[in-house]
Backbone as XML, in Angstrom:
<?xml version="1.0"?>
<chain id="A" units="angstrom">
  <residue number="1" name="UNK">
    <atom name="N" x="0.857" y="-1.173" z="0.000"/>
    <atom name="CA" x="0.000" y="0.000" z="0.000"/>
    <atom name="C" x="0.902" y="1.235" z="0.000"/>
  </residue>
  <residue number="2" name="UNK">
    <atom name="N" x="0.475" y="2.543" z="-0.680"/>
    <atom name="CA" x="1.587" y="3.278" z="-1.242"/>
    <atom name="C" x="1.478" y="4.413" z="0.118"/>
  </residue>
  <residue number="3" name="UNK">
    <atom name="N" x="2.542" y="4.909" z="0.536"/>
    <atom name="CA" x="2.655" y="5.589" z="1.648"/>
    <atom name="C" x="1.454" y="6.937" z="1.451"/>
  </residue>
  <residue number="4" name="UNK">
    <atom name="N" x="0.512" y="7.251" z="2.440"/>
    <atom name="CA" x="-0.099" y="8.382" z="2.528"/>
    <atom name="C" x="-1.605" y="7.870" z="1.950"/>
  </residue>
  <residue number="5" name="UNK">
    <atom name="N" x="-1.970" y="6.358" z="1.454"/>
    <atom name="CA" x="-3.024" y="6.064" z="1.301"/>
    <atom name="C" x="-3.934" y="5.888" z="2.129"/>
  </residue>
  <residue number="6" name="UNK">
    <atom name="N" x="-5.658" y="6.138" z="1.802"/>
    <atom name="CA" x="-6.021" y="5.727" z="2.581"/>
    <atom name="C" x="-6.916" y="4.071" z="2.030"/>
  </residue>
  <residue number="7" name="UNK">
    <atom name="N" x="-7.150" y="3.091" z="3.020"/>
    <atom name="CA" x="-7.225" y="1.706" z="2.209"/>
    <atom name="C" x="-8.502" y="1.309" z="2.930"/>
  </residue>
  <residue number="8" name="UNK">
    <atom name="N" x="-9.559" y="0.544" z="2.553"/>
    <atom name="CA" x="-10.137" y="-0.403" z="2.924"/>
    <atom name="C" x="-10.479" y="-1.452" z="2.223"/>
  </residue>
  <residue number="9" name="UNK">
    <atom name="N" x="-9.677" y="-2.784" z="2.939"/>
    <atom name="CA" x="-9.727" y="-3.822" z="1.683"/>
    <atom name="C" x="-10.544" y="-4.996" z="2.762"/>
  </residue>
  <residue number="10" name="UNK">
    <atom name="N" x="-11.499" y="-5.327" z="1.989"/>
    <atom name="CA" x="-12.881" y="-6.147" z="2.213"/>
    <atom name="C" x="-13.243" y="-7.010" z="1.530"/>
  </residue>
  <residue number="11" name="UNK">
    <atom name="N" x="-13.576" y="-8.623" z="1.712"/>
    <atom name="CA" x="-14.103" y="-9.328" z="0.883"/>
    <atom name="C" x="-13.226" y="-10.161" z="-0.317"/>
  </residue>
  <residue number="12" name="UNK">
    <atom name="N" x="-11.881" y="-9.891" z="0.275"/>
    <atom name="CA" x="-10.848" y="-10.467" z="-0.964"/>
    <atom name="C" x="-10.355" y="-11.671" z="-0.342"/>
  </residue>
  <residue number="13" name="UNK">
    <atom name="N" x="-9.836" y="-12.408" z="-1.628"/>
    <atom name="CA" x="-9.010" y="-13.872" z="-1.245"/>
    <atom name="C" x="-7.532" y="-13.349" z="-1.614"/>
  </residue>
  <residue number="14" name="UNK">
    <atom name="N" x="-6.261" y="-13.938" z="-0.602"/>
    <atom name="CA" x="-4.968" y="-13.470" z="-1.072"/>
    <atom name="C" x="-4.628" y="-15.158" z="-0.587"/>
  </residue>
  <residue number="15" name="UNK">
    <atom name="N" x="-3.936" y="-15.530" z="-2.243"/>
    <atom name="CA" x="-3.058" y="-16.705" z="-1.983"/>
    <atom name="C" x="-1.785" y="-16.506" z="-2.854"/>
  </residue>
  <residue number="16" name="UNK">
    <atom name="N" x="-0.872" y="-17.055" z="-1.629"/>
    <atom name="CA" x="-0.147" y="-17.150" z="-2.277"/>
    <atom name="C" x="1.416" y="-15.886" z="-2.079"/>
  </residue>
  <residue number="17" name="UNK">
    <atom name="N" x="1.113" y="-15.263" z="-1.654"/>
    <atom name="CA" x="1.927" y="-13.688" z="-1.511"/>
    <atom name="C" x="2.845" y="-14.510" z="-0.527"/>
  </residue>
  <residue number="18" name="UNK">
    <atom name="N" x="3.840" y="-13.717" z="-0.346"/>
    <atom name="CA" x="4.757" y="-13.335" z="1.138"/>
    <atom name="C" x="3.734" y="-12.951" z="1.882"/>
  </residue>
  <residue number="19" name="UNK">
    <atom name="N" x="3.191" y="-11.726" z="1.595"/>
    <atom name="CA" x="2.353" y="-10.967" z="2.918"/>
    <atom name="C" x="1.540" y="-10.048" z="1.934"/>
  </residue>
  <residue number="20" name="UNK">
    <atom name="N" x="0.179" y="-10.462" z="2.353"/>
    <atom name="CA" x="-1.256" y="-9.906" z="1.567"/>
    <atom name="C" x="-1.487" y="-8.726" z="1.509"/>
  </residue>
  <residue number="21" name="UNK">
    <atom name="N" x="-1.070" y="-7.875" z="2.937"/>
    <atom name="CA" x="-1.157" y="-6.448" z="3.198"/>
    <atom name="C" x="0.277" y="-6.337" z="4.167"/>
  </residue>
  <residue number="22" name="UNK">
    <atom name="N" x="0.990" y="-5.563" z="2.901"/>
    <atom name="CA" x="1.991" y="-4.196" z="3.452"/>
    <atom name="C" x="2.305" y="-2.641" z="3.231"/>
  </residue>
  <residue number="23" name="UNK">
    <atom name="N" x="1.899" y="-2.518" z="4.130"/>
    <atom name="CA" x="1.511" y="-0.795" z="4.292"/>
    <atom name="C" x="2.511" y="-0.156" z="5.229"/>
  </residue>
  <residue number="24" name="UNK">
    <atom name="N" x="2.712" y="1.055" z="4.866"/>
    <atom name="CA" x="4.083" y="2.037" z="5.485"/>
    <atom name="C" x="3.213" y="3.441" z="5.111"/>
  </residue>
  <residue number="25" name="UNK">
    <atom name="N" x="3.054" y="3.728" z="6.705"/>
    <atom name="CA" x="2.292" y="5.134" z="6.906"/>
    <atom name="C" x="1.286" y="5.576" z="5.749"/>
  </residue>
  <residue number="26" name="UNK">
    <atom name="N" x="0.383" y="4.432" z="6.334"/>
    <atom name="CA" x="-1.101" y="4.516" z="5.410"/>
    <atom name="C" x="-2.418" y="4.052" z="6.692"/>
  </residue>
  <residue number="27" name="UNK">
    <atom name="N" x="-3.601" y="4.603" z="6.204"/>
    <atom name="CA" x="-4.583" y="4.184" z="6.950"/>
    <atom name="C" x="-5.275" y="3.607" z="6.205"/>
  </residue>
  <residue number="28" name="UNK">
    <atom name="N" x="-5.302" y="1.967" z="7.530"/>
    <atom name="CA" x="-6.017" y="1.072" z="6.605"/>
    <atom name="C" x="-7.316" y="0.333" z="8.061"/>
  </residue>
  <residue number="29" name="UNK">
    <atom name="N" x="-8.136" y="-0.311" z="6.976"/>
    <atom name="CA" x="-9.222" y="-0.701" z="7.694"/>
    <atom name="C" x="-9.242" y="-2.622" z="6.778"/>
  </residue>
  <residue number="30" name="UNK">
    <atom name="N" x="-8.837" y="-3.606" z="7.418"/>
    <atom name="CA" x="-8.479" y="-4.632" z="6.546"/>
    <atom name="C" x="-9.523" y="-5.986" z="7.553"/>
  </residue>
  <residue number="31" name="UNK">
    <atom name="N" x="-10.533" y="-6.274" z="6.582"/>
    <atom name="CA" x="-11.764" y="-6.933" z="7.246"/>
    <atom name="C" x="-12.158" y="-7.916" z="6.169"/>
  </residue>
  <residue number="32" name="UNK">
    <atom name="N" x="-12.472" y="-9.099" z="6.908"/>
    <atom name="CA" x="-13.475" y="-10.454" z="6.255"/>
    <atom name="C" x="-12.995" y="-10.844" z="4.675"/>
  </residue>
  <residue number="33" name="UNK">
    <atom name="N" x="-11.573" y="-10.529" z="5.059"/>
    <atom name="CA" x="-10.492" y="-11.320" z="3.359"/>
    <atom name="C" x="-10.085" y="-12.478" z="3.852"/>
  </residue>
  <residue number="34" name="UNK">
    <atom name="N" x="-9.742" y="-13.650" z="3.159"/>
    <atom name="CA" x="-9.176" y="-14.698" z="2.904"/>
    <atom name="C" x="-7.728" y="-14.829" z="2.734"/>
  </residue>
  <residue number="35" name="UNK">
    <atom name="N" x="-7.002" y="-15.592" z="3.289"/>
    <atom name="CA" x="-5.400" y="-15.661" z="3.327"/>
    <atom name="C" x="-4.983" y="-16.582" z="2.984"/>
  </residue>
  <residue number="36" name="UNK">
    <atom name="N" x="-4.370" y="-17.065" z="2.096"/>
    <atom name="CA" x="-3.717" y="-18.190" z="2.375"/>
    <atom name="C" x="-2.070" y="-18.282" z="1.598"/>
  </residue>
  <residue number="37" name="UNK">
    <atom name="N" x="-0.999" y="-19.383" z="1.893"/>
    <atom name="CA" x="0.201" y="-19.837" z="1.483"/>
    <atom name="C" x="0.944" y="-18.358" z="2.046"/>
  </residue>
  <residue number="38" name="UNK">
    <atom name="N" x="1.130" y="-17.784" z="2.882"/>
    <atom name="CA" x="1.852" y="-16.941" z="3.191"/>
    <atom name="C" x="3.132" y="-16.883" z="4.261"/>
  </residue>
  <residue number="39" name="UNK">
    <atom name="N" x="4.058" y="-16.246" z="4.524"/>
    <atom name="CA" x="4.930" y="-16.547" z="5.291"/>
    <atom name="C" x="5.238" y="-15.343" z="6.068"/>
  </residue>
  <residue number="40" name="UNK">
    <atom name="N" x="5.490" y="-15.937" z="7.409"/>
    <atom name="CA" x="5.381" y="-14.378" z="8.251"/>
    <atom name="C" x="4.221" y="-13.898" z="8.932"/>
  </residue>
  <residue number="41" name="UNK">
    <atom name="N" x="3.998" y="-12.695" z="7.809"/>
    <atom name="CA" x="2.510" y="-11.448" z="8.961"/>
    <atom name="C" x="1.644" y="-11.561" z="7.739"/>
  </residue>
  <residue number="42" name="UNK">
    <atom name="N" x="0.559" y="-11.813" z="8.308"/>
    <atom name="CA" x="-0.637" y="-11.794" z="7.291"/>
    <atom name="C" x="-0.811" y="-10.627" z="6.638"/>
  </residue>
  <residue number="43" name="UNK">
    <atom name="N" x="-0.821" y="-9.421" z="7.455"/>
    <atom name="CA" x="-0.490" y="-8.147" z="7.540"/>
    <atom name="C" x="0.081" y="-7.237" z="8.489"/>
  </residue>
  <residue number="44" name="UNK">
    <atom name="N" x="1.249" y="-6.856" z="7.560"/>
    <atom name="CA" x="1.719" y="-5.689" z="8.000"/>
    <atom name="C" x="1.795" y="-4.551" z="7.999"/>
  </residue>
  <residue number="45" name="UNK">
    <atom name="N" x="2.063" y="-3.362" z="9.139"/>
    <atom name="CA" x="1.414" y="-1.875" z="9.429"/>
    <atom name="C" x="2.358" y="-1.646" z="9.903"/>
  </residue>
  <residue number="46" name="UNK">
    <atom name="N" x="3.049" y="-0.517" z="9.261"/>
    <atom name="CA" x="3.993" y="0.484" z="9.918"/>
    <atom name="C" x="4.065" y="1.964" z="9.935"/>
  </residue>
  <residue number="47" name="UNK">
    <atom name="N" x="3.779" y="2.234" z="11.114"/>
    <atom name="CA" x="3.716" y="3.811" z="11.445"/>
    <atom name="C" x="2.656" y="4.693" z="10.721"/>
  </residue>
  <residue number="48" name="UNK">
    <atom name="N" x="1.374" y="3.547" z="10.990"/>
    <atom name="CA" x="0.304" y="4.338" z="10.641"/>
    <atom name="C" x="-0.298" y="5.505" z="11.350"/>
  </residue>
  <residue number="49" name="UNK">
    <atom name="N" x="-0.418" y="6.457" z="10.035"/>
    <atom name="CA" x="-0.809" y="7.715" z="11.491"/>
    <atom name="C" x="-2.207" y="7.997" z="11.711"/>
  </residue>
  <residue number="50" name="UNK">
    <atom name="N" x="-2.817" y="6.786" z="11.768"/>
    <atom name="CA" x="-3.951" y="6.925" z="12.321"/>
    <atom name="C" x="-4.584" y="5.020" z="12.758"/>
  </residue>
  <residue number="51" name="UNK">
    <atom name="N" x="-5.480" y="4.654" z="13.874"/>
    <atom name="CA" x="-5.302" y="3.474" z="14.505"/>
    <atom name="C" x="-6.153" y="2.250" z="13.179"/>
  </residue>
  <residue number="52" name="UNK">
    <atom name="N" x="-5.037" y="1.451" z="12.816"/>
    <atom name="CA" x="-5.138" y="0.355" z="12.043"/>
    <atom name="C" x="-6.163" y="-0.314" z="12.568"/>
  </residue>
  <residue number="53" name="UNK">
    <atom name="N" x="-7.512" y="-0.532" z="11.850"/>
    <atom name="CA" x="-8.459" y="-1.849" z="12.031"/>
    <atom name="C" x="-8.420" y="-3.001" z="11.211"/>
  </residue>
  <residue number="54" name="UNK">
    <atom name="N" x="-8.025" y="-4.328" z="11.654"/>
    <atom name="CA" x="-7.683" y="-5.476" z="11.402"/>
    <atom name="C" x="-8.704" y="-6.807" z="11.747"/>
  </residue>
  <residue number="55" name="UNK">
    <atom name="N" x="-9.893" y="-6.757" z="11.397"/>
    <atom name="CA" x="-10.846" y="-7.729" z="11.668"/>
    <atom name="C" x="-11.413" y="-8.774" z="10.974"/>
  </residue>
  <residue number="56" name="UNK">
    <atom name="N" x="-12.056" y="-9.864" z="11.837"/>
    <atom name="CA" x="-12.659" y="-10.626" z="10.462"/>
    <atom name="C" x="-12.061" y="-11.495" z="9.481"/>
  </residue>
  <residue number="57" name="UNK">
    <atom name="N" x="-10.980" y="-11.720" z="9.611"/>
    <atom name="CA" x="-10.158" y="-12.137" z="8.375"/>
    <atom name="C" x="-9.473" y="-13.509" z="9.305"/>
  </residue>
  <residue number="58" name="UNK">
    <atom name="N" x="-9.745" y="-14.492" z="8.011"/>
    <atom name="CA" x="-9.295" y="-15.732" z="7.631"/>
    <atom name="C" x="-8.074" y="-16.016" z="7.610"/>
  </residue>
  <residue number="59" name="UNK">
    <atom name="N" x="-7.087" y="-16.866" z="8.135"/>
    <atom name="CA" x="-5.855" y="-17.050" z="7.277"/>
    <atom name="C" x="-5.025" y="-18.389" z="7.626"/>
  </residue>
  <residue number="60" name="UNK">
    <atom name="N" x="-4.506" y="-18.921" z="6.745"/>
    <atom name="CA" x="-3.876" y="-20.156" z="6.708"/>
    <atom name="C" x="-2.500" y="-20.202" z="6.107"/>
  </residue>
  <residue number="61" name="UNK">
    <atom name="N" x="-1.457" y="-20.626" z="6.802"/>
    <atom name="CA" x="0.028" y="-20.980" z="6.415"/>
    <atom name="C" x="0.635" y="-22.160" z="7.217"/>
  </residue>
  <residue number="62" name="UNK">
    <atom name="N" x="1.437" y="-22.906" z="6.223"/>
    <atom name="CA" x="2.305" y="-23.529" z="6.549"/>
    <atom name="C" x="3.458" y="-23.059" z="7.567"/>
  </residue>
  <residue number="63" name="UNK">
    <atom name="N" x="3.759" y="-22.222" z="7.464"/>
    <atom name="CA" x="4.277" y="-21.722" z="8.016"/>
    <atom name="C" x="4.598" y="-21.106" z="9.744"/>
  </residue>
  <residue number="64" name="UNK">
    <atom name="N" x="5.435" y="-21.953" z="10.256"/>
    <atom name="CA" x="4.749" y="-22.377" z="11.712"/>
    <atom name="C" x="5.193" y="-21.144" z="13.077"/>
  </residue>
  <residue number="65" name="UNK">
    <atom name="N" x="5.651" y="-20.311" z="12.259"/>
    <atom name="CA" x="6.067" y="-18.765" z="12.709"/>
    <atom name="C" x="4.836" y="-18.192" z="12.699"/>
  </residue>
  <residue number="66" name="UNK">
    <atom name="N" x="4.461" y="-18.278" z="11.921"/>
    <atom name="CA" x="3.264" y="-16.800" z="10.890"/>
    <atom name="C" x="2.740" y="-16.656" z="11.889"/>
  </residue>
  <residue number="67" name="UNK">
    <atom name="N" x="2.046" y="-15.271" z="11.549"/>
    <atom name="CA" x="1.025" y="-14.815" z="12.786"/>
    <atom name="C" x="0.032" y="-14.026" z="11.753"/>
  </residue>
  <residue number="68" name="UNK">
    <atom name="N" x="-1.112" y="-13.515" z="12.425"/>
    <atom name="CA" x="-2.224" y="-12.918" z="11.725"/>
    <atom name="C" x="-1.173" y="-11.723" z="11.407"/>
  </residue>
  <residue number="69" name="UNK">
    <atom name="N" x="-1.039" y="-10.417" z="12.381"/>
    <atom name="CA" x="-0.786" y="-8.941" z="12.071"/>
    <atom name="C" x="0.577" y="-8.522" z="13.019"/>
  </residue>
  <residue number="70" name="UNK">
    <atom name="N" x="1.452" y="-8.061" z="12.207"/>
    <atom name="CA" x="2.461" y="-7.264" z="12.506"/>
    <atom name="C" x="2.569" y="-5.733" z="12.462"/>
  </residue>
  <residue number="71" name="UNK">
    <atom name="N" x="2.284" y="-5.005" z="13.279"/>
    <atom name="CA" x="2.243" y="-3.209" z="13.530"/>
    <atom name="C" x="3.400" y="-2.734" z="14.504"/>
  </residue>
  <residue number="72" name="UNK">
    <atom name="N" x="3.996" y="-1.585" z="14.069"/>
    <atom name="CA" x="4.217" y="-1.265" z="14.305"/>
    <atom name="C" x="3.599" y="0.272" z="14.339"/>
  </residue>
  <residue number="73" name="UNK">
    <atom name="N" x="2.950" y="0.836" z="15.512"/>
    <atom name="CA" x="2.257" y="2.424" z="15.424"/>
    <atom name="C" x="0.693" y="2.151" z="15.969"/>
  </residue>
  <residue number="74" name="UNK">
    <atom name="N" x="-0.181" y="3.150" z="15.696"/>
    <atom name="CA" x="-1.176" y="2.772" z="16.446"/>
    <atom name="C" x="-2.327" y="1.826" z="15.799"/>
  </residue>
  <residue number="75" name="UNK">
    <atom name="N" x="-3.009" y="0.999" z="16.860"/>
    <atom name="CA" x="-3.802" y="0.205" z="16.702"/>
    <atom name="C" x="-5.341" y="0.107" z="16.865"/>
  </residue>
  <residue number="76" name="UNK">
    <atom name="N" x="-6.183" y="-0.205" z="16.085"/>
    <atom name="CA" x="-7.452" y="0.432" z="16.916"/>
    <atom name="C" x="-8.379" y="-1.069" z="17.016"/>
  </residue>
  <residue number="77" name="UNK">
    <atom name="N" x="-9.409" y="-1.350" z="16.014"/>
    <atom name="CA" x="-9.654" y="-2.924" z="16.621"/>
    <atom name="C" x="-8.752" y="-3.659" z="16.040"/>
  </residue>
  <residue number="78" name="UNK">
    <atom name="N" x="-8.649" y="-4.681" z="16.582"/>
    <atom name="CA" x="-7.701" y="-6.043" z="16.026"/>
    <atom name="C" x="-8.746" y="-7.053" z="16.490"/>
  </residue>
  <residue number="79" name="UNK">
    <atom name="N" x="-9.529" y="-7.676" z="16.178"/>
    <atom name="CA" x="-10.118" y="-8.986" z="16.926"/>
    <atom name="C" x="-10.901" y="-9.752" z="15.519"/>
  </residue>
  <residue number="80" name="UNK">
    <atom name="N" x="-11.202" y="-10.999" z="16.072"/>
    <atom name="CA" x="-12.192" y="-11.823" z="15.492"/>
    <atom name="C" x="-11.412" y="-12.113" z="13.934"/>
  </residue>
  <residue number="81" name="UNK">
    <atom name="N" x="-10.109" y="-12.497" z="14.269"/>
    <atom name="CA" x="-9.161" y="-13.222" z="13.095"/>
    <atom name="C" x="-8.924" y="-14.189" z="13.483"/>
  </residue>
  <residue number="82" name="UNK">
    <atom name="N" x="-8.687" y="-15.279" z="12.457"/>
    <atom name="CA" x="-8.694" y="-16.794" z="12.449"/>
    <atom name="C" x="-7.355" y="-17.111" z="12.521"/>
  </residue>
  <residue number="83" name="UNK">
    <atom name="N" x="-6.336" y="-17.593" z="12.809"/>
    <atom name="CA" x="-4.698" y="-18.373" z="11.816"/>
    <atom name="C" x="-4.924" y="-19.981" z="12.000"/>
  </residue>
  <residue number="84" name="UNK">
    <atom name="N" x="-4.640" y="-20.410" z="10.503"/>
    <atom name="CA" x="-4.593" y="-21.973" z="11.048"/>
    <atom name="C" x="-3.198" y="-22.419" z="10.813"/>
  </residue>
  <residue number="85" name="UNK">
    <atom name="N" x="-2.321" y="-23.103" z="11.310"/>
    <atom name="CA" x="-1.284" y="-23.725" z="10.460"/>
    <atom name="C" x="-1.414" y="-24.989" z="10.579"/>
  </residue>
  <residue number="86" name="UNK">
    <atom name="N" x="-1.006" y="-25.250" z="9.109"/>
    <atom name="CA" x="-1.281" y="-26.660" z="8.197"/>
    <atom name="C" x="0.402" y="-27.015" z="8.335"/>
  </residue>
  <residue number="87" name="UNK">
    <atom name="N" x="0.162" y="-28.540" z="8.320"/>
    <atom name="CA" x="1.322" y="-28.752" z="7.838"/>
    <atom name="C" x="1.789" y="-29.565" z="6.538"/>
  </residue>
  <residue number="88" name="UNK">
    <atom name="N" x="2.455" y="-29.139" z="5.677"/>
    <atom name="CA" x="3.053" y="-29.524" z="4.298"/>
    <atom name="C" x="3.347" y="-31.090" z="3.950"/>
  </residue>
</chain>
């Protein structure tokens, strides 16, 4: 996501990426998308200047690190996300 955007991404499937959402000082609102084959942060937030909402959302990796959301800056809801890890 391009620095200074503002984003709301809803209703999407992401397979396959490194990481579905990466954003650098953008406001985002990221709800009820689909994840999958990813490694790492489902999504990542850095130094958003205004509080990141992260809800709703699905996600599955092999990957036995991964986590739903990586932020750095402020946060506003985060809840009601899934992670499953599968194994290969």
């Amino acid at each position: 996501i391009w620095e200074g955007s503002a984003v709301a991404i809803s209703g999407n499937a992401f397979v396959g990426y490194r990481t579905a959402v990466n954003a650098k000082k953008a406001e985002l609102v990221v709800s009820g998308n689909k994840i999958a084959g990813f490694w790492g942060a489902a999504v990542v937030v850095k130094g958003s200047p205004s509080p990141t909402h992260v809800y709703g959302n699905q996600a599955i990796s092999a990957d036995p690190n991964a986590t739903m959301v990586d932020t750095q800056g402020q946060m506003g809801i985060v809840e009601a996300n899934t992670l499953e890890h599968v194994h290969q």
